[in-house]
PDB file of C-alpha atoms in Angstrom:
ATOM      1  CA  MET A 172       4.804  -5.567   9.323  1.00  0.00           C
ATOM      2  CA  THR A 173       1.181  -6.035   8.325  1.00  0.00           C
ATOM      3  CA  SER A 174      -1.880  -5.617  10.501  1.00  0.00           C
ATOM      4  CA  ILE A 175      -2.401  -9.365  10.012  1.00  0.00           C
ATOM      5  CA  GLU A 176       0.840 -10.133  11.863  1.00  0.00           C
ATOM      6  CA  MET A 177      -0.073  -7.571  14.521  1.00  0.00           C
ATOM      7  CA  ALA A 178      -3.343  -9.436  15.075  1.00  0.00           C
ATOM      8  CA  GLU A 179      -1.444 -12.708  15.418  1.00  0.00           C
ATOM      9  CA  ILE A 180       0.995 -11.228  17.954  1.00  0.00           C
ATOM     10  CA  THR A 181      -1.779  -9.703  20.081  1.00  0.00           C
ATOM     11  CA  HIS A 182      -4.141 -12.696  19.664  1.00  0.00           C
ATOM     12  CA  GLN A 183      -6.923 -10.484  18.331  1.00  0.00           C
ATOM     13  CA  LYS A 184      -9.198 -10.681  15.327  1.00  0.00           C
ATOM     14  CA  HIS A 185      -7.770  -8.893  12.304  1.00  0.00           C
ATOM     15  CA  LYS A 186     -10.919  -6.825  11.798  1.00  0.00           C
ATOM     16  CA  ASP A 187     -10.650  -5.526  15.374  1.00  0.00           C
ATOM     17  CA  VAL A 188      -7.000  -4.575  14.883  1.00  0.00           C
ATOM     18  CA  MET A 189      -7.911  -2.796  11.638  1.00  0.00           C
ATOM     19  CA  LYS A 190     -10.518  -0.733  13.522  1.00  0.00           C
ATOM     20  CA  GLU A 191      -8.020   0.233  16.222  1.00  0.00           C
ATOM     21  CA  ILE A 192      -5.393   1.236  13.651  1.00  0.00           C
ATOM     22  CA  LYS A 193      -7.941   3.371  11.825  1.00  0.00           C
ATOM     23  CA  LYS A 194      -8.800   5.154  15.091  1.00  0.00           C
ATOM     24  CA  LEU A 195      -5.120   5.910  15.746  1.00  0.00           C
ATOM     25  CA  GLU A 196      -4.301   7.052  12.204  1.00  0.00           C
ATOM     26  CA  PRO A 197      -5.467  10.706  12.640  1.00  0.00           C
ATOM     27  CA  GLU A 198      -3.022  11.165  15.523  1.00  0.00           C
ATOM     28  CA  TRP A 199      -0.163   9.840  13.383  1.00  0.00           C
ATOM     29  CA  VAL A 200      -1.176  12.057  10.448  1.00  0.00           C
ATOM     30  CA  LYS A 201      -1.317  15.082  12.753  1.00  0.00           C
ATOM     31  CA  GLU A 202       2.276  14.502  13.850  1.00  0.00           C
ATOM     32  CA  LEU A 203       3.869  13.343  10.580  1.00  0.00           C
ATOM     33  CA  GLY A 204       1.426  14.389   7.868  1.00  0.00           C
ATOM     34  CA  LYS A 205       1.223  10.923   6.334  1.00  0.00           C
ATOM     35  CA  GLY A 206      -1.273   8.136   6.877  1.00  0.00           C
ATOM     36  CA  PHE A 207      -0.812   4.378   7.094  1.00  0.00           C
ATOM     37  CA  GLU A 208      -0.495   2.381   3.883  1.00  0.00           C
ATOM     38  CA  LEU A 209      -3.501   0.222   3.053  1.00  0.00           C
ATOM     39  CA  VAL A 210      -2.811  -2.705   0.702  1.00  0.00           C
ATOM     40  CA  LYS A 211      -4.938  -5.401  -0.915  1.00  0.00           C
ATOM     41  CA  PHE A 212      -4.509  -9.166  -0.676  1.00  0.00           C
ATOM     42  CA  LYS A 213      -6.588 -12.253  -1.396  1.00  0.00           C
ATOM     43  CA  ASP A 214      -7.727 -14.451   1.466  1.00  0.00           C
ATOM     44  CA  GLU A 215      -7.775 -18.247   1.480  1.00  0.00           C
ATOM     45  CA  LYS A 216     -11.028 -18.208  -0.501  1.00  0.00           C
ATOM     46  CA  GLY A 217      -9.542 -15.898  -3.136  1.00  0.00           C
ATOM     47  CA  LYS A 218     -11.641 -12.928  -2.046  1.00  0.00           C
ATOM     48  CA  PRO A 219      -9.992  -9.469  -2.067  1.00  0.00           C
ATOM     49  CA  GLN A 220      -9.323  -8.100   1.403  1.00  0.00           C
ATOM     50  CA  SER A 221      -7.439  -5.117   2.842  1.00  0.00           C
ATOM     51  CA  CYS A 222      -4.739  -4.846   5.460  1.00  0.00           C
ATOM     52  CA  TYR A 223      -2.291  -2.233   6.670  1.00  0.00           C
ATOM     53  CA  SER A 224       1.402  -2.407   5.741  1.00  0.00           C
ATOM     54  CA  LEU A 225       3.267  -0.639   8.525  1.00  0.00           C
ATOM     55  CA  THR A 226       6.794   0.585   9.135  1.00  0.00           C
ATOM     56  CA  LYS A 227       8.642  -0.222  12.351  1.00  0.00           C
ATOM     57  CA  GLN A 228       7.828   3.196  13.826  1.00  0.00           C
ATOM     58  CA  GLN A 229       4.157   2.929  12.893  1.00  0.00           C
ATOM     59  CA  SER A 230       3.677  -0.577  14.295  1.00  0.00           C
ATOM     60  CA  LEU A 231       5.437   0.302  17.569  1.00  0.00           C
ATOM     61  CA  PHE A 232       3.338   3.465  17.889  1.00  0.00           C
ATOM     62  CA  ILE A 233       0.153   1.430  17.420  1.00  0.00           C
ATOM     63  CA  ALA A 234       1.340  -1.287  19.797  1.00  0.00           C
ATOM     64  CA  SER A 235       2.123   1.316  22.461  1.00  0.00           C
ATOM     65  CA  GLN A 236      -1.484   2.544  22.252  1.00  0.00           C
ATOM     66  CA  MET A 237      -3.504  -0.655  21.840  1.00  0.00           C
ATOM     67  CA  ALA A 238      -1.281  -3.451  23.147  1.00  0.00           C
ATOM     68  CA  ARG A 239       1.188  -2.180  25.749  1.00  0.00           C
ATOM     69  CA  ASP A 240       1.538  -5.667  27.214  1.00  0.00           C
ATOM     70  CA  SER A 241       2.774  -6.911  23.830  1.00  0.00           C
ATOM     71  CA  LEU A 242       5.160  -4.027  23.097  1.00  0.00           C
ATOM     72  CA  SER A 243       8.261  -6.040  24.010  1.00  0.00           C
ATOM     73  CA  THR A 244       7.106  -8.781  21.628  1.00  0.00           C
ATOM     74  CA  PHE A 245       6.886  -6.260  18.798  1.00  0.00           C
ATOM     75  CA  ILE A 246      10.382  -4.940  19.520  1.00  0.00           C
ATOM     76  CA  ILE A 247      11.809  -8.475  19.557  1.00  0.00           C
ATOM     77  CA  ARG A 248      10.002  -9.279  16.293  1.00  0.00           C
ATOM     78  CA  TRP A 249      11.443  -6.208  14.557  1.00  0.00           C
ATOM     79  CA  ASP A 250      14.953  -7.124  15.752  1.00  0.00           C
ATOM     80  CA  GLN A 251      14.379 -10.583  14.313  1.00  0.00           C
ATOM     81  CA  LEU A 252      13.233  -9.165  10.965  1.00  0.00           C
ATOM     82  CA  TYR A 253      16.294  -6.911  10.814  1.00  0.00           C
ATOM     83  CA  LYS A 254      18.678  -9.802  11.590  1.00  0.00           C
ATOM     84  CA  GLU A 255      16.993 -11.976   8.953  1.00  0.00           C
ATOM     85  CA  MET A 256      17.514  -9.236   6.387  1.00  0.00           C
ATOM     86  CA  LEU A 257      21.207  -8.915   7.283  1.00  0.00           C
ATOM     87  CA  GLU A 258      21.725 -12.691   7.195  1.00  0.00           C
ATOM     88  CA  PHE A 259      20.169 -12.834   3.741  1.00  0.00           C
ATOM     89  CA  VAL A 260      21.988  -9.902   2.184  1.00  0.00           C
ATOM     90  CA  ILE A 261      25.363  -9.332   3.849  1.00  0.00           C
ATOM     91  CA  PRO A 262      26.985 -12.799   3.738  1.00  0.00           C
ATOM     92  CA  ASN A 263      26.228 -13.201   0.034  1.00  0.00           C
ATOM     93  CA  ALA A 264      27.578  -9.807  -1.014  1.00  0.00           C
ATOM     94  CA  GLU A 265      31.282  -9.724  -1.900  1.00  0.00           C
ATOM     95  CA  ASP A 266      31.294  -6.025  -2.770  1.00  0.00           C
ATOM     96  CA  ASP A 267      29.055  -2.964  -2.998  1.00  0.00           C
ATOM     97  CA  GLU A 268      27.903  -3.813  -6.515  1.00  0.00           C
ATOM     98  CA  ALA A 269      26.801  -7.300  -5.479  1.00  0.00           C
ATOM     99  CA  LEU A 270      25.080  -5.873  -2.408  1.00  0.00           C
ATOM    100  CA  LEU A 271      23.091  -3.409  -4.530  1.00  0.00           C
ATOM    101  CA  ALA A 272      22.231  -6.158  -7.007  1.00  0.00           C
ATOM    102  CA  GLN A 273      20.842  -8.336  -4.216  1.00  0.00           C
ATOM    103  CA  ALA A 274      18.877  -5.389  -2.824  1.00  0.00           C
ATOM    104  CA  ASP A 275      17.386  -4.808  -6.289  1.00  0.00           C
ATOM    105  CA  ASP A 276      16.400  -8.485  -6.485  1.00  0.00           C
ATOM    106  CA  ILE A 277      14.632  -8.251  -3.121  1.00  0.00           C
ATOM    107  CA  ILE A 278      12.811  -5.107  -4.238  1.00  0.00           C
ATOM    108  CA  ALA A 279      11.845  -6.688  -7.571  1.00  0.00           C
ATOM    109  CA  ASP A 280      10.380  -9.738  -5.800  1.00  0.00           C
ATOM    110  CA  ARG A 281       8.448  -7.488  -3.417  1.00  0.00           C
ATOM    111  CA  LEU A 282       7.087  -5.381  -6.290  1.00  0.00           C
ATOM    112  CA  GLU A 283       6.019  -8.492  -8.168  1.00  0.00           C
ATOM    113  CA  GLU A 284       4.122  -9.653  -5.093  1.00  0.00           C
ATOM    114  CA  LEU A 285       2.464  -6.253  -4.594  1.00  0.00           C
ATOM    115  CA  ASN A 286       1.457  -6.011  -8.268  1.00  0.00           C
ATOM    116  CA  ARG A 287      -0.003  -9.496  -8.557  1.00  0.00           C
ATOM    117  CA  THR A 288      -3.600  -8.256  -8.273  1.00  0.00           C
ATOM    118  CA  SER A 289      -3.091  -5.289 -10.633  1.00  0.00           C
ATOM    119  CA  LYS A 290      -1.429  -7.281 -13.413  1.00  0.00           C
ATOM    120  CA  TYR A 291      -4.424  -7.262 -15.765  1.00  0.00           C
ATOM    121  CA  CYS A 292      -5.873  -3.885 -14.815  1.00  0.00           C
ATOM    122  CA  HIS A 293      -6.215  -0.829 -17.059  1.00  0.00           C
ATOM    123  CA  LYS A 294      -4.052   2.273 -16.747  1.00  0.00           C
ATOM    124  CA  THR A 295      -5.727   5.664 -16.488  1.00  0.00           C
ATOM    125  CA  THR A 296      -3.707   6.735 -19.551  1.00  0.00           C
ATOM    126  CA  GLU A 297      -5.221   3.941 -21.681  1.00  0.00           C
ATOM    127  CA  ILE A 298      -8.806   4.810 -20.719  1.00  0.00           C
ATOM    128  CA  ALA A 299      -8.250   8.567 -21.070  1.00  0.00           C
ATOM    129  CA  ARG A 300      -6.778   8.135 -24.556  1.00  0.00           C
ATOM    130  CA  GLN A 301     -10.122   6.785 -25.803  1.00  0.00           C
ATOM    131  CA  TYR A 302     -11.637  10.202 -25.088  1.00  0.00           C
ATOM    132  CA  ARG A 303      -8.663  12.231 -26.306  1.00  0.00           C
ATOM    133  CA  MET A 304      -7.734  13.117 -22.765  1.00  0.00           C
ATOM    134  CA  SER A 305      -4.481  12.873 -20.859  1.00  0.00           C
ATOM    135  CA  ALA A 306      -4.226  10.893 -17.644  1.00  0.00           C
ATOM    136  CA  SER A 307      -3.891  14.128 -15.658  1.00  0.00           C
ATOM    137  CA  ASP A 308      -7.045  15.517 -17.318  1.00  0.00           C
ATOM    138  CA  MET A 309      -8.923  12.323 -16.468  1.00  0.00           C
ATOM    139  CA  LEU A 310      -7.783  12.400 -12.837  1.00  0.00           C
ATOM    140  CA  SER A 311      -8.673  16.098 -12.557  1.00  0.00           C
ATOM    141  CA  PHE A 312     -12.130  15.266 -13.925  1.00  0.00           C
ATOM    142  CA  LEU A 313     -12.528  12.438 -11.390  1.00  0.00           C
ATOM    143  CA  THR A 314     -11.310  14.720  -8.604  1.00  0.00           C
ATOM    144  CA  ASP A 315     -13.967  17.306  -9.518  1.00  0.00           C
ATOM    145  CA  LYS A 316     -16.567  14.513  -9.380  1.00  0.00           C
ATOM    146  CA  LYS A 317     -15.232  13.552  -5.918  1.00  0.00           C
ATOM    147  CA  ILE A 318     -14.476  10.036  -7.138  1.00  0.00           C
ATOM    148  CA  VAL A 319     -10.740  10.250  -6.431  1.00  0.00           C
ATOM    149  CA  HIS A 320      -8.623  12.440  -4.204  1.00  0.00           C
ATOM    150  CA  LYS A 321      -4.911  12.935  -3.747  1.00  0.00           C
ATOM    151  CA  VAL A 322      -3.256  11.206  -0.804  1.00  0.00           C
ATOM    152  CA  ASN A 323       0.489  11.602  -0.206  1.00  0.00           C
ATOM    153  CA  TRP A 324       1.274  12.392  -3.876  1.00  0.00           C
ATOM    154  CA  HIS A 325      -0.894   9.657  -5.376  1.00  0.00           C
ATOM    155  CA  TYR A 326      -4.579   9.275  -6.193  1.00  0.00           C
ATOM    156  CA  GLU A 327      -7.000   7.005  -4.356  1.00  0.00           C
ATOM    157  CA  LEU A 328     -10.746   6.478  -4.546  1.00  0.00           C
ATOM    158  CA  THR A 329     -12.779   8.501  -2.097  1.00  0.00           C
ATOM    159  CA  ARG A 330     -14.497   6.571   0.695  1.00  0.00           C
ATOM    160  CA  GLN A 331     -17.809   6.426  -1.160  1.00  0.00           C
ATOM    161  CA  TYR A 332     -16.254   4.388  -3.995  1.00  0.00           C
ATOM    162  CA  CYS A 333     -13.825   2.219  -2.006  1.00  0.00           C
ATOM    163  CA  ASN A 334     -14.222  -1.552  -1.687  1.00  0.00           C
ATOM    164  CA  LYS A 335     -16.435  -1.828  -4.765  1.00  0.00           C
ATOM    165  CA  GLY A 336     -13.911  -3.664  -6.920  1.00  0.00           C
ATOM    166  CA  LEU A 337     -13.242  -0.657  -9.146  1.00  0.00           C
ATOM    167  CA  GLU A 338      -9.521  -0.198  -8.564  1.00  0.00           C
ATOM    168  CA  GLU A 339      -6.198  -1.778  -7.725  1.00  0.00           C
ATOM    169  CA  TYR A 340      -2.806  -0.127  -7.247  1.00  0.00           C
ATOM    170  CA  PHE A 341       0.374  -0.572  -9.254  1.00  0.00           C
ATOM    171  CA  TYR A 342       3.609  -0.134  -7.314  1.00  0.00           C
ATOM    172  CA  SER A 343       6.952   0.945  -8.728  1.00  0.00           C
ATOM    173  CA  MET A 344      10.237   2.181  -7.329  1.00  0.00           C
ATOM    174  CA  ARG A 345      11.785   5.556  -8.116  1.00  0.00           C
ATOM    175  CA  TYR A 346      14.583   7.678  -6.698  1.00  0.00           C
ATOM    176  CA  ASN A 347      14.074  11.111  -5.195  1.00  0.00           C
ATOM    177  CA  SER A 348      16.441  14.067  -5.551  1.00  0.00           C
ATOM    178  CA  LYS A 349      18.548  12.750  -2.645  1.00  0.00           C
ATOM    179  CA  GLY A 350      18.984   9.354  -4.264  1.00  0.00           C
ATOM    180  CA  LYS A 351      16.663   7.621  -1.815  1.00  0.00           C
ATOM    181  CA  ARG A 352      14.326   4.902  -3.061  1.00  0.00           C
ATOM    182  CA  VAL A 353      10.663   5.879  -2.910  1.00  0.00           C
ATOM    183  CA  LEU A 354       7.747   3.494  -3.459  1.00  0.00           C
ATOM    184  CA  LYS A 355       5.337   4.971  -6.003  1.00  0.00           C
ATOM    185  CA  LYS A 356       1.672   3.963  -5.885  1.00  0.00           C
ATOM    186  CA  THR A 357      -0.490   4.446  -9.006  1.00  0.00           C
ATOM    187  CA  ILE A 358      -4.210   3.791  -9.278  1.00  0.00           C
ATOM    188  CA  VAL A 359      -5.263   1.365 -12.033  1.00  0.00           C
ATOM    189  CA  TRP A 360      -8.726   0.141 -12.967  1.00  0.00           C
ATOM    190  CA  THR A 361     -10.350  -3.278 -12.979  1.00  0.00           C
ATOM    191  CA  ASP A 362     -12.733  -4.265 -15.780  1.00  0.00           C
ATOM    192  CA  GLU A 363     -15.576  -3.077 -13.524  1.00  0.00           C
ATOM    193  CA  GLY A 364     -13.722   0.174 -12.919  1.00  0.00           C
ATOM    194  CA  LYS A 365     -13.176   0.724 -16.623  1.00  0.00           C
ATOM    195  CA  GLN A 366     -16.892   0.195 -17.312  1.00  0.00           C
ATOM    196  CA  PHE A 367     -17.731   2.589 -14.476  1.00  0.00           C
ATOM    197  CA  LEU A 368     -15.543   5.319 -15.996  1.00  0.00           C
ATOM    198  CA  GLN A 369     -16.952   4.754 -19.477  1.00  0.00           C
ATOM    199  CA  LYS A 370     -20.536   5.102 -18.216  1.00  0.00           C
ATOM    200  CA  LEU A 371     -19.557   8.183 -16.250  1.00  0.00           C
ATOM    201  CA  ILE A 372     -18.016   9.934 -19.251  1.00  0.00           C
ATOM    202  CA  HIS A 373     -20.815   8.977 -21.643  1.00  0.00           C
TER     203      HIS A 373
END
């Protein structure tokens, strides 16, 4: 569930919901050690905007703090989302192999949607290669300069450089040692971001 849908459910402005979620994030991090996922999207005018993409637990935690009167609505909505998923996947799957294939199709569609804005961006590896560096060397250099920092096993821009059109994020799926799917988030650079890095290195 996104913060946009949370705003619709609670009849609040999205920017106000974003502020409330940001206030509650430290408490969540303190308990679970992981923050809320922030994703990019384009509004009706084509301008890049940010919103939170939240799990069921995260959205219900936030609702319990900022919208207790709407908590039952959130629970009903999550039940609806779960039933919709089952109706889409289960009836069309004749066996385990077909079920997995349909799950992969759903994941592929979701990844394509997430990566729409990063499609024409530049990988750190490509930029680093111009200076005979590896991607890890480049990211270490940027970390020393306090331009990026590591968040939950991936790199993000520090607050000073956020929302300046320098970066996007490429999402991919991998499997951990227990065979569980894990969404991997990798920083990539816009044309403006590439120029920024080139000026920085020169």
